[in-house]
Coordinates of C-alpha atoms in Angstrom, one line a residue:
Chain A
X1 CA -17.1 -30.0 -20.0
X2 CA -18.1 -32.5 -16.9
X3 CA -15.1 -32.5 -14.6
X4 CA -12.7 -30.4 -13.5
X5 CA -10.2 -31.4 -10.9
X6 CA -7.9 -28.6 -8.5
X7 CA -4.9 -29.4 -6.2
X8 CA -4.4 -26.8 -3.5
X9 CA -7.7 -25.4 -2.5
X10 CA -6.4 -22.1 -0.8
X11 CA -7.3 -18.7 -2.5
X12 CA -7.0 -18.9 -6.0
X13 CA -7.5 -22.5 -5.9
X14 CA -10.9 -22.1 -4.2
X15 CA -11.9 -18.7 -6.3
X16 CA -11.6 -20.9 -9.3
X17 CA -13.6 -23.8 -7.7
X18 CA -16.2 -21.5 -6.6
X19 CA -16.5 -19.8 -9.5
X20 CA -16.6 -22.8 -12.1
X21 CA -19.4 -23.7 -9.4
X22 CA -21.4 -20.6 -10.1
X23 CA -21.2 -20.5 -13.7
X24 CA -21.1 -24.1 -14.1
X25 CA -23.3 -26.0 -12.0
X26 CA -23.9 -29.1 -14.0
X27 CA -19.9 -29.8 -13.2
X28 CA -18.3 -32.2 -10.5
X29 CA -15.7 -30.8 -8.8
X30 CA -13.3 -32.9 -7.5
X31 CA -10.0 -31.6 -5.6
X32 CA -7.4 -32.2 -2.8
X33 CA -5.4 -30.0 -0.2
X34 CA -2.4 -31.4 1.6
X35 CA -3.6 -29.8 4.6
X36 CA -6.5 -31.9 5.7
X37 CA -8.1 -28.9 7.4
X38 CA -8.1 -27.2 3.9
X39 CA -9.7 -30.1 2.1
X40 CA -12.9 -30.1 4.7
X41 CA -13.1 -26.7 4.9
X42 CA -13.6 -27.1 0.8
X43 CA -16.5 -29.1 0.9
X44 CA -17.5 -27.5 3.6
X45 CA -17.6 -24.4 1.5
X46 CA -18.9 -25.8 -1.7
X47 CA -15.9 -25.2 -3.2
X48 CA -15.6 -29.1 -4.3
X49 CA -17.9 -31.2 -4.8
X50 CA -15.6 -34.3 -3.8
X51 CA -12.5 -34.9 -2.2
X52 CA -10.2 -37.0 -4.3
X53 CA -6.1 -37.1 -4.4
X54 CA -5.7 -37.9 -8.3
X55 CA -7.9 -36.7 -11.0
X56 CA -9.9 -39.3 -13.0
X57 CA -8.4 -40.1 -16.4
X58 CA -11.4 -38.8 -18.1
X59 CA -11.0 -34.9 -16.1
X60 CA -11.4 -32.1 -18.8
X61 CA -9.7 -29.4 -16.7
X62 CA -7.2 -30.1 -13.9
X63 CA -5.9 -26.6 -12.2
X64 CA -3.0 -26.6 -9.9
X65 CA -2.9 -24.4 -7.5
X66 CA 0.1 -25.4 -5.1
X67 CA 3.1 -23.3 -3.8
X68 CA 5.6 -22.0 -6.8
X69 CA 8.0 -24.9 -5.5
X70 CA 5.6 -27.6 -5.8
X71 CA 4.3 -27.3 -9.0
X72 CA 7.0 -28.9 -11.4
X73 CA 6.8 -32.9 -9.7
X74 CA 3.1 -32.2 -9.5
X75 CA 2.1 -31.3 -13.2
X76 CA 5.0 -34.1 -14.3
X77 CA 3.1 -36.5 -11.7
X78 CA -0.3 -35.4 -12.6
X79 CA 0.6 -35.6 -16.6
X80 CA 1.1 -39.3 -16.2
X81 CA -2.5 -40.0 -14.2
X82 CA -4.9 -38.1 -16.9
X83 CA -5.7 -39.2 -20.1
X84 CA -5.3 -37.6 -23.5
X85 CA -8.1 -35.2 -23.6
X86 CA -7.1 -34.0 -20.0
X87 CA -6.0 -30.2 -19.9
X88 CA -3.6 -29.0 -17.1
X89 CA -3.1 -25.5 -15.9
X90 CA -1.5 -24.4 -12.9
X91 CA -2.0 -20.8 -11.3
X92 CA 1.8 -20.4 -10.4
X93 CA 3.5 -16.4 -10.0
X94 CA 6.5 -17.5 -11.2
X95 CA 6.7 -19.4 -15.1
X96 CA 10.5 -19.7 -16.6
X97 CA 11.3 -22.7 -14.3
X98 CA 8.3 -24.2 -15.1
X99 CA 7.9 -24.0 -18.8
X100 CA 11.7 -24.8 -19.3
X101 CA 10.9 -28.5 -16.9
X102 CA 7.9 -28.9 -19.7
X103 CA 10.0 -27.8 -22.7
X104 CA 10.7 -31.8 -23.9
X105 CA 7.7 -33.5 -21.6
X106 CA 5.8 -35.5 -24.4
X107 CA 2.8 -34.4 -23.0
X108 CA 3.8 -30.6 -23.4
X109 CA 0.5 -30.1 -25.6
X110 CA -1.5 -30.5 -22.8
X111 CA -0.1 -28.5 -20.7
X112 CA -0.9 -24.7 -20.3
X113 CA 1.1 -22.3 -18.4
X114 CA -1.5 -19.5 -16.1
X115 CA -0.6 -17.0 -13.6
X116 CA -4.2 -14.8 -12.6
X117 CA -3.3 -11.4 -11.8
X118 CA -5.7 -11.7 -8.7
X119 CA -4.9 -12.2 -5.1
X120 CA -5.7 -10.7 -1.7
X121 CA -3.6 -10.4 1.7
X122 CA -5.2 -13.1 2.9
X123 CA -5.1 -17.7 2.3
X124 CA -6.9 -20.5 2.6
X125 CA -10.3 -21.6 1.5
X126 CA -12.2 -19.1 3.8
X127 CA -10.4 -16.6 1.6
X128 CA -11.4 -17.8 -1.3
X129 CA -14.6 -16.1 -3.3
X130 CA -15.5 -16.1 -6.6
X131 CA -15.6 -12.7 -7.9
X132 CA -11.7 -12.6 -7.3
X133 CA -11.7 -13.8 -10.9
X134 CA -13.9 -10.9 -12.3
X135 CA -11.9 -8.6 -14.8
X136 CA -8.7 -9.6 -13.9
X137 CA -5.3 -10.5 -16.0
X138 CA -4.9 -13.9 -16.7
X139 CA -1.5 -14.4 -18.3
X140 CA -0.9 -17.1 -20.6
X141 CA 2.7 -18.6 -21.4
X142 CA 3.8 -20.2 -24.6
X143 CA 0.7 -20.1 -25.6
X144 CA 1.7 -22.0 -29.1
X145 CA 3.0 -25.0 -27.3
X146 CA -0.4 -26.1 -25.7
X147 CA -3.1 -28.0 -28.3
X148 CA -5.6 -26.1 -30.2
X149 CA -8.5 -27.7 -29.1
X150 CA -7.6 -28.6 -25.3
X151 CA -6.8 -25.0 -24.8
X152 CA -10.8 -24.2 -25.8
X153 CA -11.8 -26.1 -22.4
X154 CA -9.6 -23.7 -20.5
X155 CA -11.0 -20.9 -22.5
X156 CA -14.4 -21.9 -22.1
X157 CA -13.6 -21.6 -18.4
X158 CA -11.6 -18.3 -18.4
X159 CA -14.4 -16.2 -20.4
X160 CA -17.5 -17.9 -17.9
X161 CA -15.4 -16.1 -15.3
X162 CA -15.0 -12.8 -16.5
X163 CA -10.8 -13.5 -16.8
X164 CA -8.6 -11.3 -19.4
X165 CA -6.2 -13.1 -21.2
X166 CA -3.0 -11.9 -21.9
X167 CA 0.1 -13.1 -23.7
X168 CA 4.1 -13.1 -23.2
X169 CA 6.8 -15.1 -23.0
X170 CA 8.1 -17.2 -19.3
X171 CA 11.0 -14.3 -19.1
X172 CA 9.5 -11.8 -19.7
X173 CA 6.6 -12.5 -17.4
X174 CA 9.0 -13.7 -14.5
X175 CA 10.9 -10.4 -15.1
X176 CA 7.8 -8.0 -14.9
X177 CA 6.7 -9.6 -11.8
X178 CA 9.5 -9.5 -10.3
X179 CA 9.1 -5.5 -10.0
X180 CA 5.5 -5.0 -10.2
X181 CA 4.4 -7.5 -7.5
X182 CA 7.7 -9.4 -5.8
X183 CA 9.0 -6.3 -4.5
X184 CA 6.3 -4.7 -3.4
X185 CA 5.6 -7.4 -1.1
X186 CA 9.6 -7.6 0.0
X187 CA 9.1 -4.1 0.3
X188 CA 5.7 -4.5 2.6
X189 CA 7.2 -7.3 4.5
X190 CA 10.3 -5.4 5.4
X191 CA 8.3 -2.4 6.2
X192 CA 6.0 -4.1 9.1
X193 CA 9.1 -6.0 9.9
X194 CA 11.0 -2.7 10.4
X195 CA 8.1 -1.4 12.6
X196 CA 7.4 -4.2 14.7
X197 CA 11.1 -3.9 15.6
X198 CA 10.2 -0.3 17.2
X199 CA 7.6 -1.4 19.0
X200 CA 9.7 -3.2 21.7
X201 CA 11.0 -0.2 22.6
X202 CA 7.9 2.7 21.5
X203 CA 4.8 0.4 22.6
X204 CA 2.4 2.6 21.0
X205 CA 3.6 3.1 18.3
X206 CA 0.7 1.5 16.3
X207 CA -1.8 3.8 17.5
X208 CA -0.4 7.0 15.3
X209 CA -0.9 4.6 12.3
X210 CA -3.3 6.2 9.4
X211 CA -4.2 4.6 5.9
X212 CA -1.1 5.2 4.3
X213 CA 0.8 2.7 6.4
X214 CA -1.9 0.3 6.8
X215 CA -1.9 0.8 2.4
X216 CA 2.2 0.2 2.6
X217 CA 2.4 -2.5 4.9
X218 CA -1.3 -4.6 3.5
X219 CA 0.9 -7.2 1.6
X220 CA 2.9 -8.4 5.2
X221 CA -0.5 -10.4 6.1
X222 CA 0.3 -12.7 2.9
X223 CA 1.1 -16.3 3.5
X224 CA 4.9 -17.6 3.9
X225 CA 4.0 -20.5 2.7
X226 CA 2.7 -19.1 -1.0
X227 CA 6.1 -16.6 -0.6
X228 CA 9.1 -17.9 0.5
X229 CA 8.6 -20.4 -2.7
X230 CA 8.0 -17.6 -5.0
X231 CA 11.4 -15.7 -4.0
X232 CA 13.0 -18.7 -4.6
X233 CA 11.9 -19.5 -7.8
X234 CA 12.5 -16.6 -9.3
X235 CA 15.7 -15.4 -7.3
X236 CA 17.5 -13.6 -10.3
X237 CA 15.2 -11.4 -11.2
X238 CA 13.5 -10.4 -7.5
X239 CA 17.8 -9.9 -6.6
X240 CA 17.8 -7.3 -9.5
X241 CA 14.2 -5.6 -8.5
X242 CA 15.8 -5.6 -4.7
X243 CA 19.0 -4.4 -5.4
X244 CA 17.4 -1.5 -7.7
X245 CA 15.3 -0.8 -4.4
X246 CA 17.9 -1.0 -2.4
X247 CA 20.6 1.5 -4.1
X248 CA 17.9 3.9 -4.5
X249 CA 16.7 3.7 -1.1
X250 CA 20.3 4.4 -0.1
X251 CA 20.8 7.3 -2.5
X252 CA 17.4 8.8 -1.2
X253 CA 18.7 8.2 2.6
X254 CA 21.7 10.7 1.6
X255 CA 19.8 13.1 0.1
X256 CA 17.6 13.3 3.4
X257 CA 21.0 13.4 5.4
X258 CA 22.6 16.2 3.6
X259 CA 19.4 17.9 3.9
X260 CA 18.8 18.1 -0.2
X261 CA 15.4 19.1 -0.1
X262 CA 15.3 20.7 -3.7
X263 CA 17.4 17.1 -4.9
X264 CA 14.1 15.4 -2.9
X265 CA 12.1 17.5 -4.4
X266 CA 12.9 17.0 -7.7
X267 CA 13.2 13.0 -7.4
X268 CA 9.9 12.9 -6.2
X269 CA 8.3 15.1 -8.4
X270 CA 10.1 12.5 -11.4
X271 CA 8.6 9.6 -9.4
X272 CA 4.9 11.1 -9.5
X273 CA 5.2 10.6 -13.0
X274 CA 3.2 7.0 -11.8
X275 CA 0.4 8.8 -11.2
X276 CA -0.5 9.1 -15.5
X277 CA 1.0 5.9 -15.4
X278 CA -1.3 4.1 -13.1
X279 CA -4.4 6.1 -13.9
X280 CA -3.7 5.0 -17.4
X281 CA -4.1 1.5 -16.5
X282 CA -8.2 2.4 -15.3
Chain B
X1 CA -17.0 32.0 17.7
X2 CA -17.4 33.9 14.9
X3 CA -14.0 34.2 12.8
X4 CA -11.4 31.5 11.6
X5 CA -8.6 32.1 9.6
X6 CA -6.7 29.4 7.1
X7 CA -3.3 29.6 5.6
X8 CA -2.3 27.1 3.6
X9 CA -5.2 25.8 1.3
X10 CA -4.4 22.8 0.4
X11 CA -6.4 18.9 0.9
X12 CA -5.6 19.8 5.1
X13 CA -6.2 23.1 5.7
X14 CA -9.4 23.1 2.4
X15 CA -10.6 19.9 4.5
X16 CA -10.7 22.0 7.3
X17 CA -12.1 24.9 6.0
X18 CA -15.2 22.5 4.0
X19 CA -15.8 21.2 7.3
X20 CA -16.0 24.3 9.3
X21 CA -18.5 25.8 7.1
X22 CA -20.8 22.8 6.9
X23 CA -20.3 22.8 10.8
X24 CA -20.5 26.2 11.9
X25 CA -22.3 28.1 8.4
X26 CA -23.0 31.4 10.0
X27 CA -19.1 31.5 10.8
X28 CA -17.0 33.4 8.3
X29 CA -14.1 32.0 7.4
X30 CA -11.1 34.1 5.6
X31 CA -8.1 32.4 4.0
X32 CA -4.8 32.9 2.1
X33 CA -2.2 30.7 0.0
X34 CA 1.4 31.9 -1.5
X35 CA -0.3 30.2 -4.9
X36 CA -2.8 32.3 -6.5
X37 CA -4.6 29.5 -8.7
X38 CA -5.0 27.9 -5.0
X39 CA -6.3 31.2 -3.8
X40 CA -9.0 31.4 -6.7
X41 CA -9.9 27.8 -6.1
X42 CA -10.5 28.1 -3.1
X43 CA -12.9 30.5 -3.1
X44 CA -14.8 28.8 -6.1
X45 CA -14.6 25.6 -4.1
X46 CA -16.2 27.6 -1.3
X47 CA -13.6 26.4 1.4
X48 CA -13.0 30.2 2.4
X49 CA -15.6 33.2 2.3
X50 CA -13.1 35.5 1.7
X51 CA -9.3 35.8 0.3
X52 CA -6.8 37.8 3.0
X53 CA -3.3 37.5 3.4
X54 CA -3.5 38.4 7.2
X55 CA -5.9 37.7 9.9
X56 CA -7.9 40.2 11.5
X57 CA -6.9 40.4 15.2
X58 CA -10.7 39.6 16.6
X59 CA -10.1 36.4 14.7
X60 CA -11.2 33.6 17.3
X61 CA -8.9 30.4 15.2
X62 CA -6.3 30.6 13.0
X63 CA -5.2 27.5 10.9
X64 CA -2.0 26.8 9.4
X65 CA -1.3 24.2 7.0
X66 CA 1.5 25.1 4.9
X67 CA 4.6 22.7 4.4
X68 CA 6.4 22.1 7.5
X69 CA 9.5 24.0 6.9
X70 CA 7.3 27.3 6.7
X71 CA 5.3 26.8 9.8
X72 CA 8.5 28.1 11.9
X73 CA 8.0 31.9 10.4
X74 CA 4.4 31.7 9.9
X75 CA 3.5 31.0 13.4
X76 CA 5.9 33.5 14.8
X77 CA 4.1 36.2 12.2
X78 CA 1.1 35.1 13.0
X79 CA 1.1 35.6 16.8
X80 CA 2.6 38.9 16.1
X81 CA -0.8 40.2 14.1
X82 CA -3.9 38.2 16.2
X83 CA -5.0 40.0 19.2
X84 CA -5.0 38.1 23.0
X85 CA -8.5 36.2 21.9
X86 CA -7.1 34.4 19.3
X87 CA -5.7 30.7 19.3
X88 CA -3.6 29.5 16.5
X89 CA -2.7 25.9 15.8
X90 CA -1.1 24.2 13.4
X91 CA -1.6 20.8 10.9
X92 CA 2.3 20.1 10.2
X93 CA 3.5 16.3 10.5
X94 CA 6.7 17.2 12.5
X95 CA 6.3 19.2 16.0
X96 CA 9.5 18.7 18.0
X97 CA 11.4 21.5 16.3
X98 CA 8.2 23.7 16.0
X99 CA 7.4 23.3 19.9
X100 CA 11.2 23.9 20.7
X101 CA 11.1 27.1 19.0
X102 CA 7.5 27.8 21.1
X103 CA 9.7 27.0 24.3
X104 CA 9.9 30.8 25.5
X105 CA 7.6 32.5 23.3
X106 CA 5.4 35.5 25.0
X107 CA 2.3 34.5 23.4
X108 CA 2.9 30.7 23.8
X109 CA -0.2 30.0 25.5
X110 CA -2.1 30.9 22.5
X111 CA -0.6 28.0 20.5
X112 CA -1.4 25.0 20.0
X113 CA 0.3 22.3 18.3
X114 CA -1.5 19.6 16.1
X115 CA -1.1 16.8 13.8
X116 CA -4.2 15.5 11.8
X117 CA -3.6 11.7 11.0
X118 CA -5.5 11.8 7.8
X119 CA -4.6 12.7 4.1
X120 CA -5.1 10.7 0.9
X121 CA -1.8 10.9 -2.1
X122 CA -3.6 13.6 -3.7
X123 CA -2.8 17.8 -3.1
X124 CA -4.2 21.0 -3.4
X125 CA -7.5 22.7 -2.6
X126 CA -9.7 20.3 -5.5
X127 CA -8.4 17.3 -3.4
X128 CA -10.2 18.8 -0.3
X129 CA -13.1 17.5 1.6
X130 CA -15.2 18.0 4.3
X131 CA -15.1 14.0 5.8
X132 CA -11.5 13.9 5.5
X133 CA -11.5 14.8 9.3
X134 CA -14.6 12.5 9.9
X135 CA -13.5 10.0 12.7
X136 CA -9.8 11.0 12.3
X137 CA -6.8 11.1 14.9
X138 CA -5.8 14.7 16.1
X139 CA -2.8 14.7 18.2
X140 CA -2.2 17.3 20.0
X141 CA 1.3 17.9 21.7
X142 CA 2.1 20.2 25.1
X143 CA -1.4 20.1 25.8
X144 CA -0.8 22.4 29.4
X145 CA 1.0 24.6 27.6
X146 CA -1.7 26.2 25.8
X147 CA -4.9 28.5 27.5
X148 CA -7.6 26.6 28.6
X149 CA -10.3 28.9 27.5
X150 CA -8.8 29.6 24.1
X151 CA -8.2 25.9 24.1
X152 CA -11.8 25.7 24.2
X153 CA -12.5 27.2 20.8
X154 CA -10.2 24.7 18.9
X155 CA -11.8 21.8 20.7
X156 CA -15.0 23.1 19.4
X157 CA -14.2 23.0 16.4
X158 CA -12.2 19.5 16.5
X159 CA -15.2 18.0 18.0
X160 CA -18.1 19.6 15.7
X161 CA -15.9 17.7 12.2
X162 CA -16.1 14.2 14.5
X163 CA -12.2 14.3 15.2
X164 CA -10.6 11.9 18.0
X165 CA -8.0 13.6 20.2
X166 CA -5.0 11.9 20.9
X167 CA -2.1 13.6 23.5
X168 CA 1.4 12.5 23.4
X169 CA 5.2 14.8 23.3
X170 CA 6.3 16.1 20.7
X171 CA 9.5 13.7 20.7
X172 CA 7.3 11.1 21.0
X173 CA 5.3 12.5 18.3
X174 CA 8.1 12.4 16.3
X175 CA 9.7 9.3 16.5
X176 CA 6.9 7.6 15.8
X177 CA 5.7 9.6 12.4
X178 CA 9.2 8.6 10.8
X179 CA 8.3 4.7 11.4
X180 CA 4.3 4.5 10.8
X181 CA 4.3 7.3 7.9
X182 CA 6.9 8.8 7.0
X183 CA 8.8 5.7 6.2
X184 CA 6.0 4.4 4.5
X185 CA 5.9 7.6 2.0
X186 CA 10.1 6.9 1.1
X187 CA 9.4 3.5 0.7
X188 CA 6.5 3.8 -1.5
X189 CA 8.4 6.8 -3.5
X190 CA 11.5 4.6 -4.1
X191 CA 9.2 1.5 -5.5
X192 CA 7.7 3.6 -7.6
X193 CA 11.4 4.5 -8.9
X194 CA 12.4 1.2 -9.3
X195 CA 9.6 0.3 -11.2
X196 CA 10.0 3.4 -13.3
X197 CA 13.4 2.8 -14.2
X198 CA 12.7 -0.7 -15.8
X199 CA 10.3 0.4 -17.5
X200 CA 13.1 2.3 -19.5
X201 CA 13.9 -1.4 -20.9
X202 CA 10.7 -3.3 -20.4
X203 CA 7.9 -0.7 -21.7
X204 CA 4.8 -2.6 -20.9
X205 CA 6.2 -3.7 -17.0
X206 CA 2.9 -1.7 -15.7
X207 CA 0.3 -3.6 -17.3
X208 CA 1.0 -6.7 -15.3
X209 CA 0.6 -4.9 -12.0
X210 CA -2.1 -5.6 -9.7
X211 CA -4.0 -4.5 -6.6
X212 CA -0.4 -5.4 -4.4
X213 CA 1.8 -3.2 -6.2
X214 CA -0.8 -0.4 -6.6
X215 CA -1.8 -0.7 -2.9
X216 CA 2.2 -0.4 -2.3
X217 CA 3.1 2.6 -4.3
X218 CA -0.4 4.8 -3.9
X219 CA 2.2 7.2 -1.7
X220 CA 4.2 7.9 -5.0
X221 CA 1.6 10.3 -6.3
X222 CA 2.2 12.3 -3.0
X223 CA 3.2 16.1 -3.0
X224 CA 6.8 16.5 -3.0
X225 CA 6.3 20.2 -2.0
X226 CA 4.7 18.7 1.2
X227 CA 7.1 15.9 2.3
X228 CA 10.4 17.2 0.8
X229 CA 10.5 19.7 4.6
X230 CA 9.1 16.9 6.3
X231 CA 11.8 14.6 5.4
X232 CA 14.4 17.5 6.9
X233 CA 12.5 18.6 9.6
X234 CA 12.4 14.6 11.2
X235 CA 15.7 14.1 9.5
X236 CA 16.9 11.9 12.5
X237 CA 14.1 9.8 13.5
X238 CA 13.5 9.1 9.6
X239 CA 17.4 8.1 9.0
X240 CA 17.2 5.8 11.8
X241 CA 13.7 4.7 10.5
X242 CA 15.5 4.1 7.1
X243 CA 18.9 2.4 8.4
X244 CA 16.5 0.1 9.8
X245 CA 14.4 -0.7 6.9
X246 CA 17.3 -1.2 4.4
X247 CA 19.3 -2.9 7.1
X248 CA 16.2 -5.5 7.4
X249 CA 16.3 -5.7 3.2
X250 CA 19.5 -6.2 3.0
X251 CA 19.1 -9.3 5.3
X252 CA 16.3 -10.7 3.6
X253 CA 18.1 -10.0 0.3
X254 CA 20.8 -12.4 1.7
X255 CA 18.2 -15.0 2.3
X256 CA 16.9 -14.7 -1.0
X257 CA 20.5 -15.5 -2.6
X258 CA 21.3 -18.3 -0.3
X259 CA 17.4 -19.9 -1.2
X260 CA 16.9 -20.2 3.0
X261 CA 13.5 -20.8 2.4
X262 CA 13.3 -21.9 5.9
X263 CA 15.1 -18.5 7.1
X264 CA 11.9 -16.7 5.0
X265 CA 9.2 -18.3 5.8
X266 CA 10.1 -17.9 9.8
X267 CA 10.4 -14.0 9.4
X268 CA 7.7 -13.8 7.2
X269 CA 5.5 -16.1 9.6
X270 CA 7.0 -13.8 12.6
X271 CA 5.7 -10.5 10.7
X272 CA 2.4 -11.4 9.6
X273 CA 1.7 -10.9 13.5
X274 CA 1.1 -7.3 12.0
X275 CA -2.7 -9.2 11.5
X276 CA -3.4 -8.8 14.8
X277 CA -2.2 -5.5 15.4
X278 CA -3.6 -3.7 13.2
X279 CA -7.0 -5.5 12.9
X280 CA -6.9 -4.6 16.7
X281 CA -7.0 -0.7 15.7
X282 CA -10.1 -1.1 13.5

């Protein structure tokens, strides 16, 4: 392996550049941001190595790491500029959409479909380190569809990082997500939002604060820009996750109203159930 | 001093017990819970030196930190057995209806009322720790109300464990709880529902979850024996806390269906001035 190529050099994008540099530092790096303040802060960084827009024809790895929204017309775009022993990932949270553009591309083999279990509140390259990587989920999609032996490069990269792999389908993935990362940041958004809201009339209202809300609310510092995308993409199933939220929110608001403390009692004493759940998952 | 009292051995009223004997050691500190198996631990933890139902009436503080629906009673008891020397406060996250009830008490001067700002998801007198309190916010409501010399012997002791006082009415008090915490536990409780009930048809949705999602729903493993009163006692303040998170869902949730990315990213983008605030608190 000699070159690896990113697009969208914010967080994961510059984790991965970073790290490829640590354990890999024979490798050019070559990459581009569409924000020119990205791309210097990059080099800058040492995240690339060189700033290029199109990968060379002779890249082994290219990783795309753009908005959800984005990501379709750039792997069909960026499919037609590498040659045949070129491997493209992206990073994207959401995969149906994506996988279903690909299903009939004649260049489907070298094509594999990533989403890292890894992020922080925070964007951009200064946000970007290299032990983000370290022990975390990678998910693979349609694993089957990608070539034996251009799949090995990505591999190569994935254990030198410290990344699990793990394996579903595009639906099943988008639905999971949907619940188990989507919503909570819906849930955190709406939270500060909610908040914020009280503090035109309660000014202080920030000071009482402790760790639990700063813990609740963490995810409403994320970036609108990697977001908005993401709720968009997968709008069905983050509409089912939100709507299950929603009703139960409601149903938990009457209880409270009627002053149902042993119904509260015993729905939260159900919910705690997360606890093994979670633990489990150590 | 030479005597303080704890009822309600739990992670507050333990934490404050651990810290008052590393503090003060040559003070003896007496205790008692309506859970024997907490009584016992307690003891073998060595957050009390000795198990009593009832304070003695020389006893300089007495503690409580019981759920807030029992604090009513207790304090009312209470005042009944200490003798004129003794200064009783509490640890319970509501205080409007508690200081209310205060209003025209003869012994009202010997109370004080207090709310702790720190916890953690976990319960019980194992869950206690001394440093819990390290650095914390105390409020304390109707400050004039209460002695100033047997004020004395409670600042003492807030300012020997490194706690920050912090003075406000109880209203005030209040209204602000049900936005920056308790809010944050029904939201938390409720994702943790959501997620639980798909896992009913998707059985491996938690292995996908990441730091987001377990930084979200933390306050799922809370006690429900704690924040089932809590939830009544602020029932108000929490349902107009509530009506104005799902209310704010519910719009975004229309956003979502109509793809207004746009719409999104601009409420997003207005939220995430949350940074600022509460990086300003640290």
């Amino acid at each position: 392996m000699k070159k690896i190529h990113i697009v969208g050099l914010g967080l994961l994008g510059g984790s991965f550049g970073l790290g490829a540099r640590q354990k890999f530092p024979e490798i050019s790096i070559s990459g581009h941001d569409s924000n020119p303040q990205n791309l210097k802060d990059a080099l800058t960084l040492g995240i690339i190595t060189e700033a290029k827009e199109n990968p060379d024809p002779d890249t082994d790895l290219v990783i795309l790491a753009t908005p959800a929204d984005t990501l379709g017309e750039l792997l069909v775009k960026t499919l037609d500029q590498v040659g045949e022993k070129t491997l493209v990932f992206d990073l994207g949270s959401t995969k149906a959409k994506l996988c279903a553009l690909m299903a009939n591309h004649p260049k489907r083999k070298q094509y594999l479909a990533g989403h890292p279990i890894a992020g922080t509140e925070y964007s951009g390259p200064k946000a970007a380190f290299a032990e983000l990587l370290d022990r975390k989920v990678m998910i693979i999609c349609e694993l089957e569809k990608t070539d034996l032996h251009l799949k090995e490069k990505a591999y190569q990269l994935f254990d030198a990082l410290n990344l699990k792999l793990r394996f579903m389908d595009p639906e099943e993935h988008d639905r999971h997500l949907a619940f188990v990362s989507h919503l909570s940041h819906i849930s955190s958004f709406m939270l500060g939002e909610t908040v914020l809201q009280k503090m035109a009339d309660e000014k202080n209202i920030f000071d009482m604060a402790g760790s639990g809300f700063a813990s609740t609310v963490r995810l409403a510092k994320s970036s609108p820009a990697m977001w908005a995308p993401i709720f968009t993409e997968n709008k069905e199933n983050i509409l089912s996750a939100l709507d299950g939220y929603i009703s139960n929110l409601s149903n938990f608001r009457d209880k409270i109203a009627k002053e149902d403390s042993e119904g509260m009692y015993q729905e939260m004493a159900e919910i705690n159930k997360i606890r093994d759940i979670l633990d489990l998952g150590k």
